[in-house]
């Protein structure tokens, strides 16, 4: 392996045989922080759901729909984070999976369509500052609007990670690992739940799609192999068996349960 690979591909620095990529909102957390802000501080649930339907049907890019969602929120950014800390909780099985993954050299890479300052603040609140430092987070960012501070009304806006129709095309990060030579390539997992995960759905060896969410319907429509999960205890059990050699990724891709 070339000496530049660990820099370009941080998850390889411990020479893992498995890498776990995951969405953040609604996957690691029980509620989606962006949906919560939009429903309670922005233009509301009905308009948000219509935007999601437009993305799933191909009538609109996720990038534009998501920006409209966030632009409807005028609450100062620091207040948004405080509100989210009080209302967003961790998936009940994630902490145990996180600890197991650290002990078994399975790097966790968070790929999010949300904003890094929110993700870091919530993970630090739920897992602790030290734990957050061990996680690679690839996501969008936030910036002040012209002449404003992010911590004043109407003062912040999303800054997208790339120029894709997703704003953050999660598949781009995964492909860096997926295209490694066979002798260097780890087994790749991905967990997600919604429209921001569509670009990543076809890229890994085993996709975990959250039961009852939009990603399940997409996978069935597009014939993408997957298995469903209710919470991270389901993911933990399956990944643990695969790492132990008791189950293959093909055997695990059972579809909707």
Tab-separated table of C-alpha atoms in Angstrom:
chain	number	residue	atom	x	y	z
A	1	UNK	CA	0.000	0.000	0.000
A	2	UNK	CA	1.407	3.407	-0.962
A	3	UNK	CA	2.396	5.814	1.764
A	4	UNK	CA	-0.147	8.408	0.601
A	5	UNK	CA	-3.174	6.152	1.040
A	6	UNK	CA	-3.709	6.703	4.786
A	7	UNK	CA	-3.810	10.458	4.148
A	8	UNK	CA	-6.221	10.249	1.226
A	9	UNK	CA	-8.224	7.479	2.920
A	10	UNK	CA	-8.173	8.112	6.682
A	11	UNK	CA	-10.211	5.031	7.560
A	12	UNK	CA	-7.347	2.825	6.316
A	13	UNK	CA	-4.794	4.035	8.853
A	14	UNK	CA	-5.293	0.999	11.120
A	15	UNK	CA	-5.387	-1.458	8.166
A	16	UNK	CA	-8.958	-2.573	8.874
A	17	UNK	CA	-10.654	-5.485	7.142
A	18	UNK	CA	-14.053	-3.809	7.545
A	19	UNK	CA	-15.240	-0.176	7.397
A	20	UNK	CA	-18.660	1.001	8.535
A	21	UNK	CA	-20.070	4.067	6.757
A	22	UNK	CA	-23.209	5.579	8.221
A	23	UNK	CA	-25.667	8.379	7.807
A	24	UNK	CA	-26.178	10.518	10.911
A	25	UNK	CA	-29.678	11.993	11.112
A	26	UNK	CA	-32.393	9.416	11.721
A	27	UNK	CA	-29.802	6.630	11.654
A	28	UNK	CA	-27.373	7.257	14.514
A	29	UNK	CA	-30.055	9.473	16.049
A	30	UNK	CA	-33.684	8.587	16.644
A	31	UNK	CA	-34.940	11.794	15.036
A	32	UNK	CA	-33.548	13.730	12.095
A	33	UNK	CA	-32.195	17.033	13.428
A	34	UNK	CA	-32.824	18.901	10.173
A	35	UNK	CA	-36.387	17.591	9.954
A	36	UNK	CA	-36.951	18.562	13.599
A	37	UNK	CA	-35.762	22.125	12.978
A	38	UNK	CA	-37.838	22.429	9.806
A	39	UNK	CA	-41.013	21.003	11.345
A	40	UNK	CA	-40.795	23.108	14.513
A	41	UNK	CA	-38.950	26.282	13.488
A	42	UNK	CA	-39.267	26.331	9.692
A	43	UNK	CA	-42.028	25.859	7.142
A	44	UNK	CA	-43.457	22.737	8.765
A	45	UNK	CA	-44.049	19.020	8.285
A	46	UNK	CA	-46.421	19.087	5.317
A	47	UNK	CA	-44.138	21.121	3.069
A	48	UNK	CA	-41.091	19.114	4.137
A	49	UNK	CA	-42.792	15.827	3.229
A	50	UNK	CA	-43.790	17.205	-0.148
A	51	UNK	CA	-40.151	18.127	-0.756
A	52	UNK	CA	-39.030	14.596	0.130
A	53	UNK	CA	-41.633	13.113	-2.216
A	54	UNK	CA	-40.417	15.373	-5.024
A	55	UNK	CA	-36.840	14.137	-4.496
A	56	UNK	CA	-37.818	10.456	-4.372
A	57	UNK	CA	-39.861	10.781	-7.570
A	58	UNK	CA	-37.038	12.601	-9.372
A	59	UNK	CA	-38.978	15.834	-9.802
A	60	UNK	CA	-36.380	17.792	-7.836
A	61	UNK	CA	-32.773	17.559	-6.674
A	62	UNK	CA	-32.178	16.909	-2.987
A	63	UNK	CA	-29.798	19.878	-2.988
A	64	UNK	CA	-32.493	22.435	-3.826
A	65	UNK	CA	-35.181	20.871	-1.657
A	66	UNK	CA	-32.895	20.691	1.367
A	67	UNK	CA	-31.733	24.295	0.978
A	68	UNK	CA	-35.360	25.438	0.911
A	69	UNK	CA	-35.975	23.504	4.130
A	70	UNK	CA	-33.084	25.114	5.947
A	71	UNK	CA	-33.699	28.576	4.513
A	72	UNK	CA	-37.151	28.485	6.127
A	73	UNK	CA	-35.453	28.447	9.567
A	74	UNK	CA	-34.551	31.925	10.863
A	75	UNK	CA	-33.608	30.905	14.426
A	76	UNK	CA	-29.972	31.782	15.319
A	77	UNK	CA	-27.613	28.846	14.858
A	78	UNK	CA	-26.483	28.581	18.489
A	79	UNK	CA	-30.126	28.474	19.568
A	80	UNK	CA	-30.787	25.718	17.015
A	81	UNK	CA	-28.003	23.631	18.532
A	82	UNK	CA	-29.331	24.181	22.063
A	83	UNK	CA	-32.813	23.107	20.960
A	84	UNK	CA	-31.432	20.001	19.274
A	85	UNK	CA	-29.386	18.998	22.324
A	86	UNK	CA	-32.616	18.970	24.315
A	87	UNK	CA	-34.640	17.002	21.769
A	88	UNK	CA	-32.416	14.694	19.698
A	89	UNK	CA	-31.455	11.360	21.243
A	90	UNK	CA	-29.030	8.619	20.262
A	91	UNK	CA	-30.180	5.362	18.712
A	92	UNK	CA	-30.414	2.980	21.694
A	93	UNK	CA	-27.980	0.480	20.187
A	94	UNK	CA	-25.377	2.862	18.786
A	95	UNK	CA	-23.165	3.321	21.867
A	96	UNK	CA	-22.653	-0.442	22.256
A	97	UNK	CA	-21.890	-0.771	18.530
A	98	UNK	CA	-19.522	2.214	18.687
A	99	UNK	CA	-17.597	0.661	21.588
A	100	UNK	CA	-17.459	-2.746	19.885
A	101	UNK	CA	-16.258	-1.215	16.614
A	102	UNK	CA	-13.405	0.603	18.400
A	103	UNK	CA	-12.343	-2.597	20.123
A	104	UNK	CA	-12.450	-4.624	16.899
A	105	UNK	CA	-10.786	-2.206	14.462
A	106	UNK	CA	-13.917	-1.422	12.469
A	107	UNK	CA	-13.623	2.313	11.671
A	108	UNK	CA	-16.894	4.258	11.626
A	109	UNK	CA	-17.146	7.022	9.016
A	110	UNK	CA	-20.104	9.400	9.325
A	111	UNK	CA	-21.344	10.560	5.910
A	112	UNK	CA	-24.006	13.179	6.397
A	113	UNK	CA	-26.153	15.498	4.329
A	114	UNK	CA	-26.393	17.684	7.415
A	115	UNK	CA	-23.973	20.240	8.836
A	116	UNK	CA	-20.770	19.327	10.649
A	117	UNK	CA	-21.129	21.808	13.560
A	118	UNK	CA	-24.512	20.293	14.466
A	119	UNK	CA	-23.260	16.716	14.092
A	120	UNK	CA	-20.186	17.348	16.234
A	121	UNK	CA	-22.183	19.167	18.901
A	122	UNK	CA	-24.785	16.403	19.159
A	123	UNK	CA	-22.243	13.562	19.161
A	124	UNK	CA	-20.148	15.322	21.805
A	125	UNK	CA	-23.311	15.739	23.890
A	126	UNK	CA	-24.339	12.100	23.458
A	127	UNK	CA	-20.975	10.270	23.373
A	128	UNK	CA	-18.456	12.717	24.832
A	129	UNK	CA	-15.793	14.946	23.267
A	130	UNK	CA	-13.099	12.238	23.245
A	131	UNK	CA	-15.307	9.847	21.300
A	132	UNK	CA	-16.075	12.434	18.636
A	133	UNK	CA	-12.364	12.908	17.979
A	134	UNK	CA	-12.123	9.242	16.921
A	135	UNK	CA	-14.832	9.585	14.260
A	136	UNK	CA	-14.268	10.787	10.715
A	137	UNK	CA	-17.167	13.065	9.760
A	138	UNK	CA	-17.711	14.024	6.112
A	139	UNK	CA	-20.599	16.434	5.684
A	140	UNK	CA	-21.797	19.865	4.647
A	141	UNK	CA	-20.903	22.984	6.618
A	142	UNK	CA	-22.506	26.238	7.712
A	143	UNK	CA	-21.567	29.862	7.020
A	144	UNK	CA	-22.897	33.333	7.867
A	145	UNK	CA	-25.005	35.223	5.394
A	146	UNK	CA	-23.515	38.445	4.066
A	147	UNK	CA	-23.285	41.079	6.768
A	148	UNK	CA	-24.574	38.763	9.481
A	149	UNK	CA	-23.366	36.391	12.190
A	150	UNK	CA	-24.617	32.797	12.219
A	151	UNK	CA	-25.845	33.428	15.753
A	152	UNK	CA	-28.365	36.109	14.820
A	153	UNK	CA	-31.819	35.723	13.290
A	154	UNK	CA	-31.634	34.724	9.629
A	155	UNK	CA	-27.852	34.771	9.825
A	156	UNK	CA	-26.787	31.288	8.701
A	157	UNK	CA	-26.911	29.146	5.588
A	158	UNK	CA	-25.757	25.700	4.533
A	159	UNK	CA	-22.502	25.337	2.572
A	160	UNK	CA	-22.594	22.210	0.456
A	161	UNK	CA	-19.765	19.712	0.365
A	162	UNK	CA	-19.739	19.401	-3.450
A	163	UNK	CA	-21.518	20.518	-6.627
A	164	UNK	CA	-23.691	17.417	-7.017
A	165	UNK	CA	-27.477	17.376	-6.994
A	166	UNK	CA	-27.229	15.921	-3.498
A	167	UNK	CA	-25.114	18.765	-2.127
A	168	UNK	CA	-23.058	15.992	-0.569
A	169	UNK	CA	-22.762	12.967	-2.850
A	170	UNK	CA	-21.899	10.304	-0.277
A	171	UNK	CA	-20.985	7.797	-2.966
A	172	UNK	CA	-17.841	9.798	-3.819
A	173	UNK	CA	-16.247	9.093	-0.435
A	174	UNK	CA	-17.208	5.416	-0.474
A	175	UNK	CA	-15.870	4.866	-4.001
A	176	UNK	CA	-12.381	5.889	-2.900
A	177	UNK	CA	-12.375	2.721	-0.798
A	178	UNK	CA	-14.500	0.542	-3.086
A	179	UNK	CA	-12.037	0.962	-5.963
A	180	UNK	CA	-8.992	-0.198	-4.036
A	181	UNK	CA	-7.227	-3.318	-5.344
A	182	UNK	CA	-8.873	-6.487	-4.053
A	183	UNK	CA	-5.967	-7.314	-1.743
A	184	UNK	CA	-6.238	-3.893	-0.051
A	185	UNK	CA	-9.996	-3.349	-0.095
A	186	UNK	CA	-11.908	-3.809	3.168
A	187	UNK	CA	-15.504	-5.035	3.308
A	188	UNK	CA	-17.710	-1.932	3.246
A	189	UNK	CA	-20.979	-1.441	5.137
A	190	UNK	CA	-23.434	1.462	4.991
A	191	UNK	CA	-26.432	2.360	7.164
A	192	UNK	CA	-29.026	4.967	6.248
A	193	UNK	CA	-32.675	5.879	6.235
A	194	UNK	CA	-33.700	8.546	3.763
A	195	UNK	CA	-33.356	10.626	0.626
A	196	UNK	CA	-29.858	11.908	1.432
A	197	UNK	CA	-28.657	8.279	1.307
A	198	UNK	CA	-29.763	7.536	-2.243
A	199	UNK	CA	-26.343	8.205	-3.769
A	200	UNK	CA	-24.660	5.802	-1.331
A	201	UNK	CA	-27.206	3.003	-1.583
A	202	UNK	CA	-25.469	1.059	-4.372
A	203	UNK	CA	-21.864	1.535	-3.325
A	204	UNK	CA	-21.099	-0.800	-0.419
A	205	UNK	CA	-21.059	-4.557	0.111
A	206	UNK	CA	-23.986	-4.518	2.542
A	207	UNK	CA	-26.573	-1.770	2.959
A	208	UNK	CA	-28.622	-1.432	6.142
A	209	UNK	CA	-31.853	0.509	5.471
A	210	UNK	CA	-33.983	1.644	8.397
A	211	UNK	CA	-37.359	-0.077	8.637
A	212	UNK	CA	-40.294	2.015	7.442
A	213	UNK	CA	-38.188	4.802	5.918
A	214	UNK	CA	-37.805	6.129	2.378
A	215	UNK	CA	-34.545	4.278	1.665
A	216	UNK	CA	-36.298	0.882	1.853
A	217	UNK	CA	-38.744	1.805	-0.912
A	218	UNK	CA	-35.912	3.155	-3.072
A	219	UNK	CA	-33.874	-0.053	-2.703
A	220	UNK	CA	-36.848	-2.213	-3.632
A	221	UNK	CA	-37.659	-0.076	-6.654
A	222	UNK	CA	-34.054	-0.027	-7.871
A	223	UNK	CA	-33.284	-3.669	-6.968
A	224	UNK	CA	-30.488	-2.684	-4.587
A	225	UNK	CA	-29.593	-5.539	-2.184
A	226	UNK	CA	-30.183	-4.502	1.433
A	227	UNK	CA	-31.364	-5.591	4.842
A	228	UNK	CA	-33.550	-3.604	7.192
A	229	UNK	CA	-32.816	-2.595	10.772
A	230	UNK	CA	-34.917	-1.204	13.592
A	231	UNK	CA	-31.995	0.121	15.621
A	232	UNK	CA	-28.253	-0.386	15.887
A	233	UNK	CA	-28.606	-3.547	17.948
A	234	UNK	CA	-29.760	-5.240	14.698
A	235	UNK	CA	-26.773	-3.817	12.827
A	236	UNK	CA	-24.417	-4.784	15.653
A	237	UNK	CA	-25.538	-8.437	15.607
A	238	UNK	CA	-25.199	-8.745	11.820
A	239	UNK	CA	-21.846	-6.975	11.507
A	240	UNK	CA	-20.446	-8.949	14.450
A	241	UNK	CA	-21.387	-12.237	12.729
A	242	UNK	CA	-19.858	-11.116	9.435
A	243	UNK	CA	-16.620	-10.036	11.108
A	244	UNK	CA	-16.505	-13.394	12.928
A	245	UNK	CA	-16.988	-15.272	9.644
A	246	UNK	CA	-20.362	-16.713	10.661
A	247	UNK	CA	-22.287	-14.870	7.936
A	248	UNK	CA	-21.538	-13.466	4.488
A	249	UNK	CA	-22.710	-10.095	3.196
A	250	UNK	CA	-24.743	-11.894	0.525
A	251	UNK	CA	-26.502	-14.046	3.135
A	252	UNK	CA	-27.204	-10.939	5.227
A	253	UNK	CA	-28.907	-9.022	2.380
A	254	UNK	CA	-32.362	-10.394	3.117
A	255	UNK	CA	-34.356	-7.318	2.132
A	256	UNK	CA	-37.411	-6.146	4.058
A	257	UNK	CA	-38.024	-8.094	7.277
